[in-house]
Amino acid sequence: MPPLTLGQAAKECGKQKSTLLDAIKAGRLSASRDDKNQWQIDPSELFRVYPPKQATERDTTTAEHNQTPEQLAQMLKKEQEERERERAQLERERRLLESQLEDLKADRDHWRQQATNLLTHQPEPKPAETTPPEQPEPDKGALFRKIFRGWKG
């Protein structure tokens, strides 16, 4: 296949000429200039970087123009149902994420309170000591008598 000009290459891959020119200048796409100073791009090099525009994309639009209003309405209904399913899925995901966020916030607040308690810890004052029930004072005379038994002074 002969080399393509910048305009031909843009049509083949469905890109703008400026996009291809940027790719050439950046070195992502190799190309050369001919004697008329026009860019010459090898098709295999072009399709290495940018896949060719599919023929089915071009044929689809033609096929859509040939459909009856009933077929188009059915297609529209299917598209709307698909969008509704997507919307419902996204709504479920949003609710799940919101509940996870609330859980994370509650955990954050709990741990923040724990850290604050640890950092500002003031020992709790001990409750007033209760004195044990009064015990009779030991008899000192009995102790002396026991020690000095039999001592006569």
mmCIF file of C-alpha atoms in Angstrom:
data_model
loop_
_atom_site.group_PDB
_atom_site.id
_atom_site.type_symbol
_atom_site.label_atom_id
_atom_site.label_comp_id
_atom_site.label_asym_id
_atom_site.label_seq_id
_atom_site.Cartn_x
_atom_site.Cartn_y
_atom_site.Cartn_z
ATOM 1 C CA MET A 1 0.000 0.000 0.000
ATOM 2 C CA PRO A 2 1.451 3.414 -0.888
ATOM 3 C CA PRO A 3 2.262 5.945 1.833
ATOM 4 C CA LEU A 4 -0.561 8.164 3.009
ATOM 5 C CA THR A 5 -0.590 11.937 3.249
ATOM 6 C CA LEU A 6 -1.471 13.541 6.554
ATOM 7 C CA GLY A 7 -5.080 14.141 5.426
ATOM 8 C CA GLN A 8 -5.521 10.599 4.117
ATOM 9 C CA ALA A 9 -4.062 9.130 7.297
ATOM 10 C CA ALA A 10 -6.416 11.240 9.420
ATOM 11 C CA LYS A 11 -9.426 9.913 7.463
ATOM 12 C CA GLU A 12 -8.236 6.301 7.730
ATOM 13 C CA CYS A 13 -7.895 6.322 11.500
ATOM 14 C CA GLY A 14 -10.640 8.843 12.304
ATOM 15 C CA LYS A 15 -8.316 11.370 13.963
ATOM 16 C CA GLN A 16 -7.626 15.030 13.343
ATOM 17 C CA LYS A 17 -4.614 16.027 11.260
ATOM 18 C CA SER A 18 -3.317 18.042 14.203
ATOM 19 C CA THR A 19 -3.407 14.918 16.385
ATOM 20 C CA LEU A 20 -1.317 13.009 13.878
ATOM 21 C CA LEU A 21 1.074 15.915 13.478
ATOM 22 C CA ASP A 22 1.517 16.108 17.260
ATOM 23 C CA ALA A 23 2.257 12.367 17.331
ATOM 24 C CA ILE A 24 4.847 12.788 14.570
ATOM 25 C CA LYS A 25 6.547 15.676 16.359
ATOM 26 C CA ALA A 26 6.524 13.762 19.668
ATOM 27 C CA GLY A 27 8.089 10.738 17.993
ATOM 28 C CA ARG A 28 5.197 8.360 18.613
ATOM 29 C CA LEU A 29 4.490 8.095 14.886
ATOM 30 C CA SER A 30 7.254 7.969 12.308
ATOM 31 C CA ALA A 31 6.768 9.771 8.992
ATOM 32 C CA SER A 32 8.869 11.410 6.315
ATOM 33 C CA ARG A 33 8.442 14.304 3.926
ATOM 34 C CA ASP A 34 8.326 13.924 0.150
ATOM 35 C CA ASP A 35 9.751 16.239 -2.502
ATOM 36 C CA LYS A 36 6.657 18.487 -2.169
ATOM 37 C CA ASN A 37 7.350 18.756 1.580
ATOM 38 C CA GLN A 38 4.175 16.780 2.417
ATOM 39 C CA TRP A 39 4.125 14.210 5.173
ATOM 40 C CA GLN A 40 4.238 10.609 3.998
ATOM 41 C CA ILE A 41 3.017 8.075 6.547
ATOM 42 C CA ASP A 42 3.351 4.341 6.051
ATOM 43 C CA PRO A 43 -0.077 2.714 6.689
ATOM 44 C CA SER A 44 1.394 -0.038 8.889
ATOM 45 C CA GLU A 45 3.091 2.629 11.036
ATOM 46 C CA LEU A 46 -0.139 4.614 11.239
ATOM 47 C CA PHE A 47 -2.188 1.580 12.263
ATOM 48 C CA ARG A 48 0.464 0.567 14.814
ATOM 49 C CA VAL A 49 -0.246 3.779 16.710
ATOM 50 C CA TYR A 50 -3.894 4.405 15.769
ATOM 51 C CA PRO A 51 -6.214 1.510 14.864
ATOM 52 C CA PRO A 52 -8.047 1.909 11.581
ATOM 53 C CA LYS A 53 -11.540 3.334 11.620
ATOM 54 C CA GLN A 54 -13.893 0.366 11.492
ATOM 55 C CA ALA A 55 -16.080 -0.062 8.454
ATOM 56 C CA THR A 56 -18.881 -1.166 10.771
ATOM 57 C CA GLU A 57 -18.920 2.298 12.376
ATOM 58 C CA ARG A 58 -19.609 3.852 8.993
ATOM 59 C CA ASP A 59 -22.209 1.197 8.088
ATOM 60 C CA THR A 60 -24.084 1.537 11.380
ATOM 61 C CA THR A 61 -25.134 5.090 10.726
ATOM 62 C CA THR A 62 -26.412 4.108 7.286
ATOM 63 C CA ALA A 63 -28.345 1.169 8.745
ATOM 64 C CA GLU A 64 -29.930 3.402 11.385
ATOM 65 C CA HIS A 65 -31.222 5.756 8.688
ATOM 66 C CA ASN A 66 -32.973 2.864 6.926
ATOM 67 C CA GLN A 67 -34.938 1.678 9.980
ATOM 68 C CA THR A 68 -38.630 2.171 10.475
ATOM 69 C CA PRO A 69 -39.962 4.423 13.243
ATOM 70 C CA GLU A 70 -41.132 1.335 15.154
ATOM 71 C CA GLN A 71 -37.632 -0.140 15.071
ATOM 72 C CA LEU A 72 -36.154 3.160 16.169
ATOM 73 C CA ALA A 73 -38.686 3.410 19.003
ATOM 74 C CA GLN A 74 -37.792 -0.114 20.115
ATOM 75 C CA MET A 75 -34.088 0.755 20.046
ATOM 76 C CA LEU A 76 -34.790 3.896 22.051
ATOM 77 C CA LYS A 77 -36.780 1.893 24.608
ATOM 78 C CA LYS A 78 -33.917 -0.595 24.996
ATOM 79 C CA GLU A 79 -31.455 2.253 25.463
ATOM 80 C CA GLN A 80 -33.689 3.864 28.080
ATOM 81 C CA GLU A 81 -34.023 0.556 29.954
ATOM 82 C CA GLU A 82 -30.260 0.134 29.900
ATOM 83 C CA ARG A 83 -29.765 3.676 31.211
ATOM 84 C CA GLU A 84 -32.309 3.006 33.959
ATOM 85 C CA ARG A 85 -30.464 -0.174 34.976
ATOM 86 C CA GLU A 86 -27.189 1.764 35.023
ATOM 87 C CA ARG A 87 -28.804 4.540 37.059
ATOM 88 C CA ALA A 88 -30.163 2.026 39.597
ATOM 89 C CA GLN A 89 -26.761 0.343 39.863
ATOM 90 C CA LEU A 90 -25.053 3.686 40.419
ATOM 91 C CA GLU A 91 -27.635 4.637 43.045
ATOM 92 C CA ARG A 92 -27.008 1.364 44.940
ATOM 93 C CA GLU A 93 -23.282 1.991 44.756
ATOM 94 C CA ARG A 94 -23.747 5.572 45.984
ATOM 95 C CA ARG A 95 -25.779 4.401 48.989
ATOM 96 C CA LEU A 96 -23.169 1.769 49.812
ATOM 97 C CA LEU A 97 -20.381 4.329 49.629
ATOM 98 C CA GLU A 98 -22.335 6.749 51.814
ATOM 99 C CA SER A 99 -22.860 4.078 54.481
ATOM 100 C CA GLN A 100 -19.174 3.189 54.366
ATOM 101 C CA LEU A 101 -18.330 6.860 54.727
ATOM 102 C CA GLU A 102 -20.590 7.176 57.762
ATOM 103 C CA ASP A 103 -18.942 4.117 59.325
ATOM 104 C CA LEU A 104 -15.504 5.581 58.699
ATOM 105 C CA LYS A 105 -16.541 8.904 60.205
ATOM 106 C CA ALA A 106 -17.871 7.152 63.312
ATOM 107 C CA ASP A 107 -14.622 5.186 63.637
ATOM 108 C CA ARG A 108 -12.601 8.358 63.144
ATOM 109 C CA ASP A 109 -14.559 10.186 65.821
ATOM 110 C CA HIS A 110 -14.205 7.267 68.233
ATOM 111 C CA TRP A 111 -10.432 7.044 67.776
ATOM 112 C CA ARG A 112 -10.064 10.810 67.927
ATOM 113 C CA GLN A 113 -11.855 10.746 71.282
ATOM 114 C CA GLN A 114 -9.610 7.908 72.461
ATOM 115 C CA ALA A 115 -6.492 9.853 71.476
ATOM 116 C CA THR A 116 -7.781 12.987 73.182
ATOM 117 C CA ASN A 117 -8.479 11.016 76.339
ATOM 118 C CA LEU A 118 -4.982 9.568 76.319
ATOM 119 C CA LEU A 119 -3.282 12.896 75.612
ATOM 120 C CA THR A 120 -5.191 14.840 78.225
ATOM 121 C CA HIS A 121 -5.330 12.064 80.813
ATOM 122 C CA GLN A 122 -5.734 13.403 84.306
ATOM 123 C CA PRO A 123 -5.702 10.643 86.881
ATOM 124 C CA GLU A 124 -9.014 10.365 88.544
ATOM 125 C CA PRO A 125 -8.863 11.531 92.129
ATOM 126 C CA LYS A 126 -8.895 8.637 94.508
ATOM 127 C CA PRO A 127 -12.048 8.450 96.521
ATOM 128 C CA ALA A 128 -11.665 9.606 100.118
ATOM 129 C CA GLU A 129 -10.081 6.837 102.062
ATOM 130 C CA THR A 130 -12.378 5.272 104.494
ATOM 131 C CA THR A 131 -10.842 4.443 107.816
ATOM 132 C CA PRO A 132 -11.296 0.932 108.961
ATOM 133 C CA PRO A 133 -13.480 0.438 111.963
ATOM 134 C CA GLU A 134 -11.783 1.605 115.120
ATOM 135 C CA GLN A 135 -9.890 -1.096 116.863
ATOM 136 C CA PRO A 136 -9.158 -0.854 120.494
ATOM 137 C CA GLU A 137 -5.659 0.375 121.198
ATOM 138 C CA PRO A 138 -3.446 -2.371 122.472
ATOM 139 C CA ASP A 139 -2.832 -2.405 126.172
ATOM 140 C CA LYS A 140 0.768 -1.186 126.587
ATOM 141 C CA GLY A 141 0.910 -2.320 130.177
ATOM 142 C CA ALA A 142 0.287 -5.903 129.145
ATOM 143 C CA LEU A 143 3.175 -5.718 126.696
ATOM 144 C CA PHE A 144 5.537 -4.406 129.365
ATOM 145 C CA ARG A 145 4.418 -7.036 131.804
ATOM 146 C CA LYS A 146 5.056 -9.735 129.252
ATOM 147 C CA ILE A 147 8.542 -8.450 128.459
ATOM 148 C CA PHE A 148 9.610 -7.736 131.925
ATOM 149 C CA ARG A 149 7.989 -10.701 133.596
ATOM 150 C CA GLY A 150 9.708 -11.607 136.658
ATOM 151 C CA TRP A 151 11.887 -8.519 136.704
ATOM 152 C CA LYS A 152 11.893 -6.759 139.874
ATOM 153 C CA GLY A 153 13.279 -3.396 139.804
#
